[in-house]
PDB file of C-alpha atoms in Angstrom:
ATOM      1  CA  UNK A   2     119.038 136.243 130.629  1.00 47.00           C
ATOM      2  CA  UNK A   3     122.056 138.649 129.914  1.00 61.00           C
ATOM      3  CA  UNK A   4     123.768 135.895 127.709  1.00 78.00           C
ATOM      4  CA  UNK A   5     121.147 135.897 125.384  1.00 77.00           C
ATOM      5  CA  UNK A   6     122.007 139.466 124.569  1.00 81.00           C
ATOM      6  CA  UNK A   7     125.251 138.525 123.525  1.00 88.00           C
ATOM      7  CA  UNK A   8     126.045 137.641 119.675  1.00 89.00           C
ATOM      8  CA  UNK A   9     126.773 134.275 119.142  1.00 88.00           C
ATOM      9  CA  UNK A  10     130.263 134.599 117.519  1.00 91.00           C
ATOM     10  CA  UNK A  11     131.151 136.858 120.424  1.00 91.00           C
ATOM     11  CA  UNK A  12     130.288 134.769 123.509  1.00 92.00           C
ATOM     12  CA  UNK A  13     133.717 133.661 125.192  1.00 92.00           C
ATOM     13  CA  UNK A  14     134.529 131.232 127.951  1.00 92.00           C
ATOM     14  CA  UNK A  15     134.893 133.803 130.409  1.00 91.00           C
ATOM     15  CA  UNK A  16     131.523 135.182 129.458  1.00 91.00           C
ATOM     16  CA  UNK A  17     130.268 131.748 129.983  1.00 91.00           C
ATOM     17  CA  UNK A  18     131.836 131.481 133.083  1.00 91.00           C
ATOM     18  CA  UNK A  19     130.658 134.308 134.532  1.00 89.00           C
ATOM     19  CA  UNK A  20     127.322 133.577 133.627  1.00 88.00           C
ATOM     20  CA  UNK A  21     127.437 130.459 135.584  1.00 89.00           C
ATOM     21  CA  UNK A  22     128.669 132.394 138.624  1.00 86.00           C
ATOM     22  CA  UNK A  23     125.585 134.550 138.452  1.00 83.00           C
ATOM     23  CA  UNK A  24     123.344 131.651 137.933  1.00 82.00           C
ATOM     24  CA  UNK A  25     124.610 130.092 140.968  1.00 79.00           C
ATOM     25  CA  UNK A  26     123.308 132.940 143.134  1.00 71.00           C
ATOM     26  CA  UNK A  27     119.732 131.864 142.504  1.00 70.00           C
ATOM     27  CA  UNK A  28     119.812 128.359 141.217  1.00 77.00           C
ATOM     28  CA  UNK A  29     121.128 124.677 142.558  1.00 75.00           C
ATOM     29  CA  UNK A  30     124.509 123.344 141.431  1.00 81.00           C
ATOM     30  CA  UNK A  31     122.633 120.680 139.616  1.00 80.00           C
ATOM     31  CA  UNK A  32     120.753 123.315 137.806  1.00 83.00           C
ATOM     32  CA  UNK A  33     123.576 124.862 136.564  1.00 87.00           C
ATOM     33  CA  UNK A  34     125.140 122.072 135.355  1.00 89.00           C
ATOM     34  CA  UNK A  35     121.932 121.054 133.185  1.00 89.00           C
ATOM     35  CA  UNK A  36     122.398 124.700 131.647  1.00 90.00           C
ATOM     36  CA  UNK A  37     125.699 123.840 131.117  1.00 92.00           C
ATOM     37  CA  UNK A  38     125.006 120.647 129.259  1.00 92.00           C
ATOM     38  CA  UNK A  39     122.460 122.420 127.082  1.00 91.00           C
ATOM     39  CA  UNK A  40     124.517 125.092 126.257  1.00 93.00           C
ATOM     40  CA  UNK A  41     127.401 122.860 125.343  1.00 93.00           C
ATOM     41  CA  UNK A  42     125.154 120.969 122.988  1.00 93.00           C
ATOM     42  CA  UNK A  43     123.681 124.067 121.381  1.00 92.00           C
ATOM     43  CA  UNK A  44     127.104 125.632 120.794  1.00 93.00           C
ATOM     44  CA  UNK A  45     128.594 122.376 119.371  1.00 94.00           C
ATOM     45  CA  UNK A  46     125.674 122.266 116.857  1.00 93.00           C
ATOM     46  CA  UNK A  47     126.479 125.753 115.801  1.00 92.00           C
ATOM     47  CA  UNK A  48     130.117 124.789 115.194  1.00 92.00           C
ATOM     48  CA  UNK A  49     129.280 121.661 113.268  1.00 93.00           C
ATOM     49  CA  UNK A  50     127.227 123.574 110.572  1.00 94.00           C
ATOM     50  CA  UNK A  51     129.803 126.121 110.440  1.00 93.00           C
ATOM     51  CA  UNK A  52     128.358 129.137 112.404  1.00 93.00           C
ATOM     52  CA  UNK A  53     131.071 128.892 115.019  1.00 92.00           C
ATOM     53  CA  UNK A  54     134.922 128.049 114.550  1.00 92.00           C
ATOM     54  CA  UNK A  55     135.096 126.937 118.230  1.00 92.00           C
ATOM     55  CA  UNK A  56     132.721 125.732 121.049  1.00 94.00           C
ATOM     56  CA  UNK A  57     133.388 128.314 123.573  1.00 92.00           C
ATOM     57  CA  UNK A  58     131.172 126.680 126.203  1.00 93.00           C
ATOM     58  CA  UNK A  59     133.885 123.562 125.997  1.00 92.00           C
ATOM     59  CA  UNK A  60     136.325 125.899 127.970  1.00 90.00           C
ATOM     60  CA  UNK A  61     134.004 126.881 130.545  1.00 91.00           C
ATOM     61  CA  UNK A  62     133.701 124.660 133.910  1.00 90.00           C
ATOM     62  CA  UNK A  63     130.446 124.154 135.414  1.00 88.00           C
ATOM     63  CA  UNK A  64     130.288 123.692 139.253  1.00 85.00           C
ATOM     64  CA  UNK A  65     131.398 120.409 140.480  1.00 81.00           C
ATOM     65  CA  UNK A  66     128.443 118.242 141.669  1.00 71.00           C
ATOM     66  CA  UNK A  67     128.609 117.915 145.559  1.00 63.00           C
ATOM     67  CA  UNK A  68     127.199 115.385 147.870  1.00 55.00           C
ATOM     68  CA  UNK A  69     123.907 116.035 148.837  1.00 57.00           C
ATOM     69  CA  UNK A  70     123.477 117.557 152.258  1.00 64.00           C
ATOM     70  CA  UNK A  71     120.936 117.017 154.885  1.00 75.00           C
ATOM     71  CA  UNK A  72     117.994 119.681 154.620  1.00 87.00           C
ATOM     72  CA  UNK A  73     118.373 122.056 157.592  1.00 92.00           C
ATOM     73  CA  UNK A  74     115.468 123.446 159.395  1.00 96.00           C
ATOM     74  CA  UNK A  75     114.464 125.441 162.359  1.00 97.00           C
ATOM     75  CA  UNK A  76     113.382 123.835 165.495  1.00 96.00           C
ATOM     76  CA  UNK A  77     110.310 125.012 167.303  1.00 96.00           C
ATOM     77  CA  UNK A  78     112.452 126.610 169.839  1.00 97.00           C
ATOM     78  CA  UNK A  79     114.472 128.587 167.259  1.00 98.00           C
ATOM     79  CA  UNK A  80     111.296 129.524 165.254  1.00 98.00           C
ATOM     80  CA  UNK A  81     109.700 131.089 168.348  1.00 98.00           C
ATOM     81  CA  UNK A  82     113.238 132.813 169.227  1.00 98.00           C
ATOM     82  CA  UNK A  83     113.137 134.258 165.561  1.00 98.00           C
ATOM     83  CA  UNK A  84     109.829 135.572 166.014  1.00 98.00           C
ATOM     84  CA  UNK A  85     110.769 137.291 169.380  1.00 98.00           C
ATOM     85  CA  UNK A  86     114.060 138.856 167.701  1.00 98.00           C
ATOM     86  CA  UNK A  87     111.861 140.073 164.639  1.00 98.00           C
ATOM     87  CA  UNK A  88     109.697 141.935 167.143  1.00 98.00           C
ATOM     88  CA  UNK A  89     112.498 143.490 168.906  1.00 97.00           C
ATOM     89  CA  UNK A  90     114.913 144.286 165.876  1.00 98.00           C
ATOM     90  CA  UNK A  91     114.408 147.836 164.093  1.00 96.00           C
ATOM     91  CA  UNK A  92     110.989 148.203 165.908  1.00 95.00           C
ATOM     92  CA  UNK A  93     109.398 145.441 164.629  1.00 97.00           C
ATOM     93  CA  UNK A  94     109.238 146.664 161.156  1.00 95.00           C
ATOM     94  CA  UNK A  95     110.321 143.141 159.712  1.00 97.00           C
ATOM     95  CA  UNK A  96     108.441 141.095 161.828  1.00 98.00           C
ATOM     96  CA  UNK A  97     105.475 140.948 159.404  1.00 98.00           C
ATOM     97  CA  UNK A  98     107.749 139.912 156.464  1.00 98.00           C
ATOM     98  CA  UNK A  99     109.408 136.873 158.715  1.00 98.00           C
ATOM     99  CA  UNK A 100     105.877 135.898 159.619  1.00 98.00           C
ATOM    100  CA  UNK A 101     104.683 135.769 156.086  1.00 98.00           C
ATOM    101  CA  UNK A 102     107.837 133.829 155.343  1.00 98.00           C
ATOM    102  CA  UNK A 103     107.331 131.057 157.803  1.00 98.00           C
ATOM    103  CA  UNK A 104     103.548 130.978 156.717  1.00 98.00           C
ATOM    104  CA  UNK A 105     103.854 130.797 152.951  1.00 97.00           C
ATOM    105  CA  UNK A 106     107.302 128.854 152.390  1.00 97.00           C
ATOM    106  CA  UNK A 107     107.838 131.322 149.840  1.00 97.00           C
ATOM    107  CA  UNK A 108     111.447 132.186 148.259  1.00 95.00           C
ATOM    108  CA  UNK A 109     112.945 135.562 149.370  1.00 95.00           C
ATOM    109  CA  UNK A 110     112.710 136.914 146.148  1.00 94.00           C
ATOM    110  CA  UNK A 111     108.988 135.872 145.753  1.00 96.00           C
ATOM    111  CA  UNK A 112     108.289 137.868 149.001  1.00 97.00           C
ATOM    112  CA  UNK A 113     110.320 140.900 148.158  1.00 96.00           C
ATOM    113  CA  UNK A 114     108.388 140.952 144.626  1.00 95.00           C
ATOM    114  CA  UNK A 115     105.051 140.717 146.360  1.00 96.00           C
ATOM    115  CA  UNK A 116     102.667 143.511 145.259  1.00 94.00           C
ATOM    116  CA  UNK A 117      99.448 144.528 146.536  1.00 95.00           C
ATOM    117  CA  UNK A 118      97.696 143.364 143.549  1.00 94.00           C
ATOM    118  CA  UNK A 119      98.583 139.943 144.643  1.00 96.00           C
ATOM    119  CA  UNK A 120      97.188 140.178 148.149  1.00 97.00           C
ATOM    120  CA  UNK A 121      93.527 138.830 148.656  1.00 97.00           C
ATOM    121  CA  UNK A 122      92.512 140.008 151.848  1.00 97.00           C
ATOM    122  CA  UNK A 123      88.572 138.540 151.554  1.00 97.00           C
ATOM    123  CA  UNK A 124      90.122 135.125 150.705  1.00 97.00           C
ATOM    124  CA  UNK A 125      93.093 135.198 152.935  1.00 97.00           C
ATOM    125  CA  UNK A 126      95.388 134.533 150.179  1.00 98.00           C
ATOM    126  CA  UNK A 127      98.400 135.987 148.262  1.00 98.00           C
ATOM    127  CA  UNK A 128      99.456 134.821 144.745  1.00 98.00           C
ATOM    128  CA  UNK A 129     103.189 134.321 143.921  1.00 97.00           C
ATOM    129  CA  UNK A 130     103.749 135.650 140.419  1.00 95.00           C
ATOM    130  CA  UNK A 131     106.798 137.720 140.621  1.00 94.00           C
ATOM    131  CA  UNK A 132     110.491 137.230 141.426  1.00 93.00           C
ATOM    132  CA  UNK A 133     112.615 140.192 142.586  1.00 92.00           C
ATOM    133  CA  UNK A 134     116.445 139.243 141.610  1.00 86.00           C
ATOM    134  CA  UNK A 135     119.563 141.374 141.637  1.00 82.00           C
ATOM    135  CA  UNK A 136     122.694 140.510 139.873  1.00 72.00           C
ATOM    136  CA  UNK A 137     125.880 142.139 138.935  1.00 65.00           C
ATOM    137  CA  UNK A 138     125.276 141.985 135.293  1.00 64.00           C
ATOM    138  CA  UNK A 139     121.374 142.832 135.085  1.00 69.00           C
ATOM    139  CA  UNK A 140     120.896 144.812 138.217  1.00 75.00           C
ATOM    140  CA  UNK A 141     117.525 144.583 140.018  1.00 82.00           C
ATOM    141  CA  UNK A 142     114.855 142.873 137.831  1.00 84.00           C
ATOM    142  CA  UNK A 143     111.260 141.779 138.570  1.00 85.00           C
ATOM    143  CA  UNK A 144     110.811 138.714 136.738  1.00 87.00           C
ATOM    144  CA  UNK A 145     108.083 136.093 136.156  1.00 88.00           C
ATOM    145  CA  UNK A 146     108.669 132.212 137.304  1.00 85.00           C
ATOM    146  CA  UNK A 147     110.202 129.930 134.871  1.00 78.00           C
ATOM    147  CA  UNK A 148     107.391 127.282 135.175  1.00 86.00           C
ATOM    148  CA  UNK A 149     103.676 127.603 135.380  1.00 91.00           C
ATOM    149  CA  UNK A 150     104.119 126.044 138.673  1.00 92.00           C
ATOM    150  CA  UNK A 151     105.714 128.837 139.871  1.00 94.00           C
ATOM    151  CA  UNK A 152     102.565 130.992 139.710  1.00 96.00           C
ATOM    152  CA  UNK A 153     100.436 130.093 142.566  1.00 97.00           C
ATOM    153  CA  UNK A 154      97.984 131.127 144.903  1.00 97.00           C
ATOM    154  CA  UNK A 155      98.388 130.017 148.530  1.00 97.00           C
ATOM    155  CA  UNK A 156      96.479 130.552 151.794  1.00 97.00           C
ATOM    156  CA  UNK A 157      97.686 132.589 154.636  1.00 98.00           C
ATOM    157  CA  UNK A 158      96.583 132.144 158.344  1.00 97.00           C
ATOM    158  CA  UNK A 159      94.501 135.236 159.133  1.00 97.00           C
ATOM    159  CA  UNK A 160      96.692 136.555 161.951  1.00 97.00           C
ATOM    160  CA  UNK A 161      99.397 136.979 159.419  1.00 98.00           C
ATOM    161  CA  UNK A 162      96.943 138.705 156.697  1.00 98.00           C
ATOM    162  CA  UNK A 163      95.917 140.865 159.619  1.00 97.00           C
ATOM    163  CA  UNK A 164      99.727 142.085 159.711  1.00 97.00           C
ATOM    164  CA  UNK A 165      99.704 142.720 156.110  1.00 97.00           C
ATOM    165  CA  UNK A 166      96.512 144.614 156.375  1.00 96.00           C
ATOM    166  CA  UNK A 167      98.202 146.842 159.122  1.00 95.00           C
ATOM    167  CA  UNK A 168     100.893 147.498 156.758  1.00 94.00           C
ATOM    168  CA  UNK A 169      98.665 148.962 154.029  1.00 92.00           C
ATOM    169  CA  UNK A 170      96.614 150.712 156.350  1.00 90.00           C
ATOM    170  CA  UNK A 171      99.660 152.667 157.847  1.00 87.00           C
ATOM    171  CA  UNK A 172     101.787 153.292 154.889  1.00 79.00           C
ATOM    172  CA  UNK A 173     102.377 156.741 153.563  1.00 69.00           C
ATOM    173  CA  UNK A 174     104.295 155.666 150.765  1.00 63.00           C
ATOM    174  CA  UNK A 175     102.702 154.515 147.383  1.00 61.00           C
ATOM    175  CA  UNK A 176     105.127 152.886 145.003  1.00 60.00           C
ATOM    176  CA  UNK A 177     104.709 152.562 141.131  1.00 57.00           C
ATOM    177  CA  UNK A 178     104.434 148.621 141.148  1.00 72.00           C
ATOM    178  CA  UNK A 179     102.738 148.853 144.401  1.00 90.00           C
ATOM    179  CA  UNK A 180     105.328 146.470 146.584  1.00 93.00           C
ATOM    180  CA  UNK A 181     104.100 145.241 149.775  1.00 95.00           C
ATOM    181  CA  UNK A 182     107.749 145.461 151.450  1.00 95.00           C
ATOM    182  CA  UNK A 183     109.726 148.441 150.691  1.00 92.00           C
ATOM    183  CA  UNK A 184     112.446 150.524 152.293  1.00 91.00           C
ATOM    184  CA  UNK A 185     112.033 153.958 153.812  1.00 85.00           C
ATOM    185  CA  UNK A 186     112.433 155.491 150.198  1.00 85.00           C
ATOM    186  CA  UNK A 187     109.721 153.516 148.919  1.00 85.00           C
ATOM    187  CA  UNK A 188     111.973 151.430 146.749  1.00 88.00           C
ATOM    188  CA  UNK A 189     111.798 147.704 147.077  1.00 91.00           C
ATOM    189  CA  UNK A 190     114.652 145.689 148.936  1.00 92.00           C
ATOM    190  CA  UNK A 191     117.735 144.487 147.495  1.00 90.00           C
ATOM    191  CA  UNK A 192     118.022 140.787 148.216  1.00 91.00           C
ATOM    192  CA  UNK A 193     121.371 141.226 149.108  1.00 89.00           C
ATOM    193  CA  UNK A 194     120.490 143.905 151.639  1.00 92.00           C
ATOM    194  CA  UNK A 195     117.557 141.789 153.229  1.00 95.00           C
ATOM    195  CA  UNK A 196     120.121 138.896 153.747  1.00 93.00           C
ATOM    196  CA  UNK A 197     121.951 141.367 155.990  1.00 95.00           C
ATOM    197  CA  UNK A 198     118.581 142.181 157.972  1.00 97.00           C
ATOM    198  CA  UNK A 199     118.075 138.427 158.213  1.00 97.00           C
ATOM    199  CA  UNK A 200     121.733 137.609 159.700  1.00 96.00           C
ATOM    200  CA  UNK A 201     121.124 140.524 162.285  1.00 97.00           C
ATOM    201  CA  UNK A 202     117.714 139.038 163.469  1.00 98.00           C
ATOM    202  CA  UNK A 203     119.233 135.376 163.527  1.00 97.00           C
ATOM    203  CA  UNK A 204     122.096 136.986 165.538  1.00 97.00           C
ATOM    204  CA  UNK A 205     119.872 138.769 167.893  1.00 98.00           C
ATOM    205  CA  UNK A 206     117.638 135.805 168.464  1.00 98.00           C
ATOM    206  CA  UNK A 207     120.959 133.979 169.984  1.00 97.00           C
ATOM    207  CA  UNK A 208     120.773 130.792 167.696  1.00 97.00           C
ATOM    208  CA  UNK A 209     123.298 129.573 165.207  1.00 95.00           C
ATOM    209  CA  UNK A 210     123.125 131.381 161.929  1.00 94.00           C
ATOM    210  CA  UNK A 211     121.236 129.504 159.108  1.00 94.00           C
ATOM    211  CA  UNK A 212     120.279 131.076 155.663  1.00 93.00           C
ATOM    212  CA  UNK A 213     117.098 132.682 155.092  1.00 95.00           C
ATOM    213  CA  UNK A 214     115.762 129.767 152.712  1.00 94.00           C
ATOM    214  CA  UNK A 215     115.962 127.252 155.784  1.00 95.00           C
ATOM    215  CA  UNK A 216     112.724 128.718 156.492  1.00 97.00           C
ATOM    216  CA  UNK A 217     111.250 127.487 153.526  1.00 96.00           C
ATOM    217  CA  UNK A 218     112.794 123.880 154.237  1.00 95.00           C
ATOM    218  CA  UNK A 219     111.069 124.255 157.572  1.00 97.00           C
ATOM    219  CA  UNK A 220     107.895 125.284 156.400  1.00 97.00           C
ATOM    220  CA  UNK A 221     107.688 122.224 153.837  1.00 96.00           C
ATOM    221  CA  UNK A 222     109.133 119.671 156.355  1.00 95.00           C
ATOM    222  CA  UNK A 223     106.745 120.513 159.027  1.00 95.00           C
ATOM    223  CA  UNK A 224     103.707 120.498 156.925  1.00 95.00           C
ATOM    224  CA  UNK A 225     104.740 117.021 155.660  1.00 94.00           C
ATOM    225  CA  UNK A 226     105.324 116.077 159.522  1.00 92.00           C
ATOM    226  CA  UNK A 227     102.123 117.107 160.122  1.00 93.00           C
ATOM    227  CA  UNK A 228     100.380 114.885 157.702  1.00 91.00           C
ATOM    228  CA  UNK A 229      99.778 117.587 154.818  1.00 94.00           C
ATOM    229  CA  UNK A 230      99.326 115.660 151.527  1.00 94.00           C
ATOM    230  CA  UNK A 231     102.550 116.080 149.432  1.00 95.00           C
ATOM    231  CA  UNK A 232     100.709 116.878 146.322  1.00 96.00           C
ATOM    232  CA  UNK A 233      99.344 120.135 148.196  1.00 97.00           C
ATOM    233  CA  UNK A 234     102.656 120.742 149.584  1.00 97.00           C
ATOM    234  CA  UNK A 235     104.395 120.405 146.352  1.00 97.00           C
ATOM    235  CA  UNK A 236     101.701 122.814 144.807  1.00 97.00           C
ATOM    236  CA  UNK A 237     102.302 125.299 147.695  1.00 97.00           C
ATOM    237  CA  UNK A 238     106.363 125.416 146.869  1.00 97.00           C
ATOM    238  CA  UNK A 239     105.773 125.997 143.481  1.00 96.00           C
ATOM    239  CA  UNK A 240     107.532 122.672 142.526  1.00 95.00           C
ATOM    240  CA  UNK A 241     106.600 121.806 138.831  1.00 91.00           C
ATOM    241  CA  UNK A 242     107.239 118.012 139.935  1.00 91.00           C
ATOM    242  CA  UNK A 243     106.141 116.268 142.971  1.00 94.00           C
ATOM    243  CA  UNK A 244     108.942 113.769 142.421  1.00 91.00           C
ATOM    244  CA  UNK A 245     111.201 117.068 143.489  1.00 89.00           C
ATOM    245  CA  UNK A 246     109.205 117.614 146.463  1.00 93.00           C
ATOM    246  CA  UNK A 247     109.408 114.135 147.441  1.00 91.00           C
ATOM    247  CA  UNK A 248     113.381 113.988 146.791  1.00 88.00           C
ATOM    248  CA  UNK A 249     113.697 116.908 149.230  1.00 89.00           C
ATOM    249  CA  UNK A 250     111.469 116.329 151.771  1.00 92.00           C
ATOM    250  CA  UNK A 251     110.314 112.716 151.813  1.00 87.00           C
ATOM    251  CA  UNK A 252     112.171 112.061 154.853  1.00 83.00           C
ATOM    252  CA  UNK A 253     109.649 114.170 156.605  1.00 87.00           C
ATOM    253  CA  UNK A 254     106.773 112.181 155.803  1.00 84.00           C
ATOM    254  CA  UNK A 255     105.361 110.057 158.670  1.00 81.00           C
ATOM    255  CA  UNK A 256     105.539 106.251 158.245  1.00 75.00           C
ATOM    256  CA  UNK A 257     102.376 104.577 157.930  1.00 70.00           C
ATOM    257  CA  UNK A 258     103.261 100.885 157.695  1.00 75.00           C
ATOM    258  CA  UNK A 259     101.126  99.750 160.556  1.00 76.00           C
ATOM    259  CA  UNK A 260      98.112 101.730 159.203  1.00 77.00           C
ATOM    260  CA  UNK A 261      98.738 100.155 155.712  1.00 79.00           C
ATOM    261  CA  UNK A 262      98.993  96.761 157.070  1.00 79.00           C
ATOM    262  CA  UNK A 263      95.649  97.100 158.754  1.00 82.00           C
ATOM    263  CA  UNK A 264      94.070  98.457 155.469  1.00 80.00           C
ATOM    264  CA  UNK A 265      95.721  95.376 153.651  1.00 85.00           C
ATOM    265  CA  UNK A 266      93.965  93.119 155.990  1.00 81.00           C
ATOM    266  CA  UNK A 267      90.690  94.801 155.560  1.00 83.00           C
ATOM    267  CA  UNK A 268      90.897  94.954 151.820  1.00 84.00           C
ATOM    268  CA  UNK A 269      92.181  91.423 151.219  1.00 80.00           C
ATOM    269  CA  UNK A 270      90.100  89.984 154.184  1.00 76.00           C
ATOM    270  CA  UNK A 271      93.341  88.379 155.678  1.00 79.00           C
TER     271      UNK A 271
END
């Protein structure tokens, strides 16, 4: 992280504030607030033992906590419209990417950072172990997930794997790292540039704009609504705790009260 390269005594409130702003590009408000609490505690201890004269973090303001919003998802009709638009836009070159996004529920950076060494055509799986990010201070970076849960192998439908196989077969550009999705120059996509591509596809589809992350919400919500075990969905999303998955998507789990009642009668001979 950029702030880790700055000498402790050289850290100022504006530096901390900029760090929070950049962190918000990839993390939730609550996560940034947790980072603020951690930094404040660490800098305060440094002040108490004489390493600092003032706590620079005290003057920085973390983002305000917002009321929890309902999770946005795409309806089946909207998903179909997005598929059609992706096939039409720019000759359909981004259609495989959009299909893989819906099939995997992966984050944008995880998909942009996907390399061929993490695509297993025999097992119909991809392994998500890298994340491509772009910030003003650090530029384009390929990093590893923050938790062990973030590194995961997930199954992908054969029809989508076939699209990836076509990309590999027809590509005449070989990149140093072997990125699956590349620009015409053979370079990886900047996340902000792909966001613009996504906006154009959504506009072409004729549906109201929703950000790319809504694909991930839709993936998780539909899996749970279809009866997929929450533990498996949580692992697929790369969540370190099932409680986080439940907090976000618990509303999508079908109610089983009547089935439970029948099991209670059977178990307890009622």
